[in-house]
């Protein structure tokens, strides 16, 4: 059993002159060999990354040949990585995707849901209410469906033993450097298996994904395509004008990220070969993107002024019912003191010695 001593204070929520809430958590930054570049809290924390694992799942769609077989452009690859808002352009892509498969939304394992934004919810109610198409994971489910159909393996892709799931686990094992099938497994909110793993391991896997690291040429190509699709279509990953889109825009695609439920986010910095994982201990999402922006500043991915400006862009204002500003979010964790491991790793990447895995 872990307690609060495993976490550090990352953010404070102010209401007027008083701190009303505090968010503690863990931040881990690692390179492709798993060397820690920096960490706050327990780097070995075992937790569920949830939807942050979607880029690894989307790699199976490309590596298997399923994406090519069904003529899926990079827009669809980005949707396979998405936790989307069910904005009209997103649901149109999912609907078209299912049509390419000759299926309808009843083939999706996920349950019905409503869009996240009020205007889209109103339109959904007018058209009949919740649908599986609107579920924020419907793109990921289409990806698994496509792999399942391409492999001729049956459409019960939600079973952990299904070949589509096994291919994903093989890919993840490659990037983790350990057997993913032996990790603790729960059930995600969308009905698919959910893995728990140490944050340090996922930070390493994220760094490897950023570089297309693998001895398997088809896997390297799949990593390159997934990363390229996310950079090309950042609005697909969550929604237009989301915190995710703002970070993609502010970094001009130099940082690729995927959020997960319960306060998790994974980011990749290809130019540095770094992977970043953040977990807010209480599961709140409101501070995690500000924490990521501060982390990018700590490691020189963004300048200090750029980092602070990005924090202001991604931290939602705290307002009253009239819209008046009544509080705010302060990101409080400080830059780590460099260790010998940190200095060696940063020197390696900043010295321009990065190997081109692509």
Short mmCIF file of C-alpha atoms in Angstrom, two decimals:
data_model
loop_
_atom_site.label_atom_id
_atom_site.label_comp_id
_atom_site.label_asym_id
_atom_site.label_seq_id
_atom_site.Cartn_x
_atom_site.Cartn_y
_atom_site.Cartn_z
CA UNK A 1 0.00 0.00 0.00
CA UNK A 2 1.38 3.41 -0.99
CA UNK A 3 0.77 6.60 0.94
CA UNK A 4 1.25 10.31 0.34
CA UNK A 5 4.99 10.13 1.00
CA UNK A 6 5.38 8.66 -2.51
CA UNK A 7 4.07 11.87 -4.07
CA UNK A 8 5.24 15.46 -4.17
CA UNK A 9 3.23 18.67 -4.26
CA UNK A 10 2.80 19.69 -7.89
CA UNK A 11 0.01 22.28 -7.94
CA UNK A 12 -2.09 24.51 -5.69
CA UNK A 13 -5.59 25.77 -6.34
CA UNK A 14 -6.19 29.28 -5.07
CA UNK A 15 -9.54 30.92 -4.32
CA UNK A 16 -8.88 34.58 -3.65
CA UNK A 17 -6.00 34.82 -1.14
CA UNK A 18 -6.25 31.27 0.23
CA UNK A 19 -5.05 27.88 -1.02
CA UNK A 20 -8.22 25.79 -1.32
CA UNK A 21 -6.81 22.53 -2.73
CA UNK A 22 -3.47 20.86 -3.33
CA UNK A 23 -2.62 18.31 -6.03
CA UNK A 24 0.24 15.93 -5.33
CA UNK A 25 1.66 13.42 -7.74
CA UNK A 26 4.64 11.97 -9.58
CA UNK A 27 6.57 13.18 -12.63
CA UNK A 28 9.14 10.98 -14.39
CA UNK A 29 11.41 11.91 -17.30
CA UNK A 30 13.55 9.17 -18.88
CA UNK A 31 15.55 8.43 -22.02
CA UNK A 32 15.27 5.42 -24.35
CA UNK A 33 17.59 3.32 -22.17
CA UNK A 34 15.49 4.00 -19.09
CA UNK A 35 17.97 6.40 -17.49
CA UNK A 36 16.22 8.96 -15.30
CA UNK A 37 16.70 12.52 -16.49
CA UNK A 38 14.55 13.80 -13.66
CA UNK A 39 11.83 12.66 -11.29
CA UNK A 40 9.55 14.01 -8.61
CA UNK A 41 7.96 11.39 -6.39
CA UNK A 42 8.41 7.64 -6.80
CA UNK A 43 9.61 6.81 -10.33
CA UNK A 44 8.66 3.18 -9.72
CA UNK A 45 5.03 4.00 -8.93
CA UNK A 46 2.76 1.29 -10.36
CA UNK A 47 -0.33 2.87 -11.90
CA UNK A 48 -2.77 2.70 -14.82
CA UNK A 49 -1.80 4.98 -17.74
CA UNK A 50 -5.27 4.33 -19.18
CA UNK A 51 -5.70 6.10 -22.55
CA UNK A 52 -2.08 7.25 -22.61
CA UNK A 53 -1.31 3.78 -24.00
CA UNK A 54 -3.36 4.37 -27.15
CA UNK A 55 -0.38 5.28 -29.40
CA UNK A 56 1.10 1.83 -28.72
CA UNK A 57 -2.27 0.24 -29.48
CA UNK A 58 -2.52 2.20 -32.73
CA UNK A 59 0.85 0.83 -33.83
CA UNK A 60 -0.78 -2.60 -34.27
CA UNK A 61 -3.18 -1.06 -36.80
CA UNK A 62 -0.21 0.00 -38.95
CA UNK A 63 2.23 -2.86 -38.31
CA UNK A 64 -0.37 -5.54 -39.12
CA UNK A 65 -1.07 -4.01 -42.53
CA UNK A 66 -4.70 -3.39 -41.56
CA UNK A 67 -4.48 0.38 -42.07
CA UNK A 68 -3.18 -0.08 -45.60
CA UNK A 69 -5.70 -2.81 -46.39
CA UNK A 70 -8.63 -0.52 -45.55
CA UNK A 71 -7.14 2.63 -47.05
CA UNK A 72 -6.87 4.47 -43.75
CA UNK A 73 -5.14 7.86 -43.97
CA UNK A 74 -3.26 9.47 -41.09
CA UNK A 75 -6.48 11.10 -39.92
CA UNK A 76 -7.78 7.66 -38.97
CA UNK A 77 -4.48 6.73 -37.31
CA UNK A 78 -4.78 9.88 -35.18
CA UNK A 79 -8.36 8.91 -34.28
CA UNK A 80 -7.11 5.50 -33.14
CA UNK A 81 -4.93 7.40 -30.64
CA UNK A 82 -7.75 9.72 -29.57
CA UNK A 83 -9.78 10.29 -26.45
CA UNK A 84 -12.06 12.53 -28.45
CA UNK A 85 -14.79 15.00 -27.58
CA UNK A 86 -17.20 13.56 -30.19
CA UNK A 87 -17.13 16.77 -32.17
CA UNK A 88 -18.87 16.39 -35.54
CA UNK A 89 -15.65 16.02 -37.55
CA UNK A 90 -14.52 13.25 -35.20
CA UNK A 91 -17.75 11.27 -35.22
CA UNK A 92 -17.91 11.61 -39.02
CA UNK A 93 -14.50 9.92 -39.25
CA UNK A 94 -15.57 7.11 -36.93
CA UNK A 95 -18.80 6.60 -38.88
CA UNK A 96 -16.91 6.48 -42.17
CA UNK A 97 -14.37 4.07 -40.66
CA UNK A 98 -17.08 1.64 -39.59
CA UNK A 99 -18.56 1.88 -43.09
CA UNK A 100 -15.20 0.87 -44.58
CA UNK A 101 -15.32 -2.22 -42.36
CA UNK A 102 -18.88 -3.03 -43.42
CA UNK A 103 -19.99 -2.73 -39.78
CA UNK A 104 -22.09 -0.44 -37.65
CA UNK A 105 -21.49 0.90 -34.17
CA UNK A 106 -23.03 -2.17 -32.50
CA UNK A 107 -19.71 -3.90 -33.31
CA UNK A 108 -17.94 -1.59 -30.86
CA UNK A 109 -17.29 -3.07 -27.41
CA UNK A 110 -17.59 0.34 -25.75
CA UNK A 111 -20.96 1.44 -24.41
CA UNK A 112 -23.01 4.45 -25.51
CA UNK A 113 -21.99 7.94 -24.43
CA UNK A 114 -22.71 11.59 -25.12
CA UNK A 115 -20.38 14.19 -26.64
CA UNK A 116 -18.37 16.21 -24.14
CA UNK A 117 -19.32 19.71 -25.31
CA UNK A 118 -22.73 21.23 -24.57
CA UNK A 119 -23.66 22.22 -28.13
CA UNK A 120 -22.81 18.75 -29.39
CA UNK A 121 -24.77 17.18 -26.53
CA UNK A 122 -27.85 19.21 -27.49
CA UNK A 123 -27.55 18.00 -31.08
CA UNK A 124 -27.10 14.42 -29.86
CA UNK A 125 -30.25 14.58 -27.70
CA UNK A 126 -32.20 16.02 -30.63
CA UNK A 127 -31.02 13.10 -32.78
CA UNK A 128 -31.88 10.40 -30.27
CA UNK A 129 -29.38 10.53 -27.39
CA UNK A 130 -26.28 8.55 -26.45
CA UNK A 131 -24.48 6.40 -29.03
CA UNK A 132 -21.40 4.19 -29.04
CA UNK A 133 -20.12 6.36 -31.84
CA UNK A 134 -19.84 9.24 -29.35
CA UNK A 135 -17.72 7.31 -26.85
CA UNK A 136 -14.36 9.03 -26.46
CA UNK A 137 -12.59 5.71 -27.17
CA UNK A 138 -14.54 4.81 -30.32
CA UNK A 139 -11.51 5.53 -32.53
CA UNK A 140 -9.37 3.11 -30.54
CA UNK A 141 -12.10 0.50 -30.78
CA UNK A 142 -12.29 0.97 -34.56
CA UNK A 143 -8.55 0.35 -34.62
CA UNK A 144 -8.88 -2.95 -32.78
CA UNK A 145 -11.87 -3.91 -34.95
CA UNK A 146 -9.84 -3.25 -38.09
CA UNK A 147 -6.92 -5.37 -36.88
CA UNK A 148 -9.31 -8.14 -35.84
CA UNK A 149 -11.05 -8.17 -39.21
CA UNK A 150 -7.77 -7.98 -41.14
CA UNK A 151 -6.38 -10.94 -39.20
CA UNK A 152 -9.59 -12.92 -39.69
CA UNK A 153 -9.58 -13.50 -35.96
CA UNK A 154 -13.21 -12.78 -35.07
CA UNK A 155 -14.59 -9.50 -33.79
CA UNK A 156 -14.41 -10.18 -30.03
CA UNK A 157 -11.40 -7.89 -29.75
CA UNK A 158 -12.18 -7.05 -26.11
CA UNK A 159 -10.92 -10.44 -24.95
CA UNK A 160 -7.36 -10.16 -23.58
CA UNK A 161 -6.39 -13.32 -25.51
CA UNK A 162 -7.60 -12.01 -28.88
CA UNK A 163 -4.82 -11.85 -31.53
CA UNK A 164 -5.34 -8.08 -31.90
CA UNK A 165 -4.72 -7.63 -28.16
CA UNK A 166 -1.75 -10.00 -28.26
CA UNK A 167 -0.14 -8.01 -31.07
CA UNK A 168 -0.56 -4.80 -29.07
CA UNK A 169 0.99 -6.46 -26.01
CA UNK A 170 3.93 -7.68 -28.09
CA UNK A 171 4.52 -4.12 -29.32
CA UNK A 172 4.26 -2.71 -25.80
CA UNK A 173 6.63 -5.38 -24.47
CA UNK A 174 9.20 -4.36 -27.09
CA UNK A 175 9.05 -0.73 -26.02
CA UNK A 176 8.94 -1.43 -22.28
CA UNK A 177 11.78 -3.95 -22.43
CA UNK A 178 9.72 -6.34 -20.32
CA UNK A 179 6.86 -8.81 -20.81
CA UNK A 180 3.65 -6.77 -20.78
CA UNK A 181 1.54 -9.92 -20.44
CA UNK A 182 2.87 -10.32 -16.88
CA UNK A 183 1.77 -6.86 -15.76
CA UNK A 184 -1.30 -6.39 -13.53
CA UNK A 185 -4.45 -6.08 -15.63
CA UNK A 186 -7.76 -4.43 -14.87
CA UNK A 187 -10.65 -3.27 -17.05
CA UNK A 188 -10.79 0.16 -18.61
CA UNK A 189 -13.88 2.37 -18.66
CA UNK A 190 -14.45 1.52 -22.33
CA UNK A 191 -14.55 -2.22 -21.65
CA UNK A 192 -11.06 -3.21 -22.86
CA UNK A 193 -8.19 -4.61 -20.76
CA UNK A 194 -6.17 -1.96 -18.90
CA UNK A 195 -2.58 -2.52 -17.80
CA UNK A 196 -0.83 -1.12 -14.75
CA UNK A 197 2.91 -0.50 -15.01
CA UNK A 198 5.72 1.45 -13.34
CA UNK A 199 5.99 5.07 -14.42
CA UNK A 200 9.71 4.78 -15.12
CA UNK A 201 9.08 1.92 -17.54
CA UNK A 202 6.45 3.86 -19.48
CA UNK A 203 8.65 6.96 -19.62
CA UNK A 204 11.33 4.79 -21.22
CA UNK A 205 8.78 3.31 -23.64
CA UNK A 206 7.60 6.81 -24.57
CA UNK A 207 11.19 7.87 -25.28
CA UNK A 208 11.61 4.79 -27.48
CA UNK A 209 8.38 5.51 -29.33
CA UNK A 210 9.54 9.07 -29.96
CA UNK A 211 12.60 7.67 -31.76
CA UNK A 212 10.94 4.74 -33.50
CA UNK A 213 13.14 2.42 -31.48
CA UNK A 214 12.82 -1.29 -32.38
CA UNK A 215 14.84 -4.05 -34.01
CA UNK A 216 11.73 -4.75 -36.14
CA UNK A 217 11.69 -2.57 -39.31
CA UNK A 218 7.89 -2.81 -39.66
CA UNK A 219 7.55 -1.70 -36.06
CA UNK A 220 9.88 1.26 -36.59
CA UNK A 221 7.79 2.30 -39.59
CA UNK A 222 4.59 1.95 -37.55
CA UNK A 223 6.03 4.14 -34.78
CA UNK A 224 7.03 6.79 -37.30
CA UNK A 225 3.56 6.82 -38.84
CA UNK A 226 1.73 7.00 -35.52
CA UNK A 227 3.92 9.87 -34.32
CA UNK A 228 3.50 11.67 -37.66
CA UNK A 229 -0.28 11.25 -37.59
CA UNK A 230 -0.54 12.70 -34.08
CA UNK A 231 1.59 15.70 -35.08
CA UNK A 232 -0.36 16.26 -38.31
CA UNK A 233 -3.81 16.02 -36.67
CA UNK A 234 -3.55 17.27 -33.08
CA UNK A 235 -7.22 18.35 -32.93
CA UNK A 236 -8.26 14.74 -33.54
CA UNK A 237 -6.49 13.56 -30.36
CA UNK A 238 -8.90 15.35 -28.02
CA UNK A 239 -10.77 18.20 -29.68
CA UNK A 240 -10.41 21.64 -31.20
CA UNK A 241 -8.97 24.20 -28.79
CA UNK A 242 -8.29 21.55 -26.15
CA UNK A 243 -5.29 21.65 -23.81
CA UNK A 244 -3.75 18.90 -25.91
CA UNK A 245 -4.09 20.94 -29.12
CA UNK A 246 -2.67 24.02 -27.41
CA UNK A 247 0.46 22.15 -26.35
CA UNK A 248 0.95 20.71 -29.84
CA UNK A 249 0.59 24.24 -31.25
CA UNK A 250 2.85 25.94 -28.69
CA UNK A 251 5.62 23.41 -29.30
CA UNK A 252 5.01 23.26 -33.08
CA UNK A 253 4.73 19.48 -32.87
CA UNK A 254 8.08 19.07 -31.08
CA UNK A 255 6.16 17.56 -28.16
CA UNK A 256 3.68 14.74 -28.79
CA UNK A 257 1.33 13.89 -25.95
CA UNK A 258 -1.56 11.67 -24.97
CA UNK A 259 -3.63 12.13 -21.86
CA UNK A 260 -5.18 9.36 -19.81
CA UNK A 261 -7.95 9.19 -17.23
CA UNK A 262 -7.38 9.76 -13.52
CA UNK A 263 -4.79 12.50 -13.90
CA UNK A 264 -2.32 10.76 -16.22
CA UNK A 265 -0.46 12.15 -19.22
CA UNK A 266 2.39 10.80 -21.36
CA UNK A 267 4.53 13.03 -23.57
CA UNK A 268 7.33 12.39 -26.04
CA UNK A 269 10.09 14.78 -27.14
CA UNK A 270 11.66 13.29 -30.27
CA UNK A 271 14.38 15.93 -30.63
CA UNK A 272 15.68 15.00 -27.18
CA UNK A 273 14.70 11.33 -27.17
CA UNK A 274 12.82 11.89 -23.90
CA UNK A 275 9.66 10.35 -22.48
CA UNK A 276 7.62 12.11 -19.78
CA UNK A 277 4.95 10.58 -17.56
CA UNK A 278 2.81 12.48 -15.08
CA UNK A 279 0.31 11.12 -12.56
CA UNK A 280 -1.82 13.35 -10.35
CA UNK A 281 -2.36 11.29 -7.21
CA UNK A 282 -6.00 12.25 -6.60
CA UNK A 283 -6.97 11.56 -10.22
CA UNK A 284 -7.86 15.17 -11.04
CA UNK A 285 -7.14 16.26 -14.60
CA UNK A 286 -7.15 20.01 -14.10
CA UNK A 287 -3.46 20.39 -13.18
CA UNK A 288 -1.74 17.77 -15.33
CA UNK A 289 -1.20 19.82 -18.49
CA UNK A 290 0.15 22.75 -16.50
CA UNK A 291 2.53 20.32 -14.80
CA UNK A 292 3.62 19.09 -18.24
CA UNK A 293 4.22 22.67 -19.42
CA UNK A 294 6.41 23.37 -16.37
CA UNK A 295 8.31 20.11 -16.99
CA UNK A 296 9.04 21.20 -20.58
CA UNK A 297 10.46 24.42 -19.18
CA UNK A 298 12.59 22.61 -16.61
CA UNK A 299 14.34 20.62 -19.34
CA UNK A 300 14.74 23.41 -21.87
CA UNK A 301 12.25 22.04 -24.38
CA UNK A 302 10.57 25.42 -23.98
CA UNK A 303 12.13 28.62 -22.69
CA UNK A 304 11.03 29.79 -19.26
CA UNK A 305 8.77 32.52 -20.64
CA UNK A 306 7.24 30.11 -23.19
CA UNK A 307 6.66 27.50 -20.51
CA UNK A 308 4.92 29.96 -18.21
CA UNK A 309 2.79 31.29 -21.08
CA UNK A 310 1.76 27.73 -21.93
CA UNK A 311 0.81 27.06 -18.30
CA UNK A 312 -1.55 30.02 -18.50
CA UNK A 313 -3.05 28.64 -21.73
CA UNK A 314 -3.77 25.13 -20.42
CA UNK A 315 -4.83 25.89 -16.84
CA UNK A 316 -8.58 26.42 -16.85
CA UNK A 317 -9.61 29.62 -15.01
CA UNK A 318 -11.61 29.22 -11.83
CA UNK A 319 -14.78 31.28 -12.19
CA UNK A 320 -18.10 31.80 -10.47
CA UNK A 321 -21.47 31.23 -12.14
CA UNK A 322 -21.35 34.66 -13.80
CA UNK A 323 -17.99 33.94 -15.40
CA UNK A 324 -16.04 36.23 -13.08
CA UNK A 325 -12.51 35.05 -12.26
CA UNK A 326 -12.30 33.97 -8.60
CA UNK A 327 -9.19 31.81 -8.42
CA UNK A 328 -6.48 29.99 -10.29
CA UNK A 329 -4.01 27.13 -10.48
CA UNK A 330 -0.36 27.51 -9.47
CA UNK A 331 2.24 24.96 -10.59
CA UNK A 332 4.71 24.72 -7.73
CA UNK A 333 7.31 21.97 -8.23
CA UNK A 334 10.87 23.12 -8.74
CA UNK A 335 13.60 22.09 -11.17
CA UNK A 336 15.46 19.00 -9.93
CA UNK A 337 19.06 19.10 -8.79
CA UNK A 338 21.06 17.37 -11.58
CA UNK A 339 22.53 13.97 -10.73
CA UNK A 340 25.44 12.31 -12.52
CA UNK A 341 22.91 10.19 -14.43
CA UNK A 342 20.96 13.30 -15.45
CA UNK A 343 24.08 15.16 -16.58
CA UNK A 344 25.29 12.22 -18.66
CA UNK A 345 21.92 11.75 -20.33
CA UNK A 346 21.34 15.43 -21.10
CA UNK A 347 24.90 15.81 -22.34
CA UNK A 348 24.40 12.89 -24.69
CA UNK A 349 21.29 14.34 -26.29
CA UNK A 350 22.19 18.03 -26.23
CA UNK A 351 25.58 17.22 -27.73
CA UNK A 352 23.88 16.18 -30.95
CA UNK A 353 24.92 12.53 -30.76
CA UNK A 354 21.34 11.24 -31.10
CA UNK A 355 21.14 8.08 -33.17
CA UNK A 356 18.56 8.17 -35.97
CA UNK A 357 16.37 5.16 -35.34
CA UNK A 358 14.00 6.21 -38.11
#
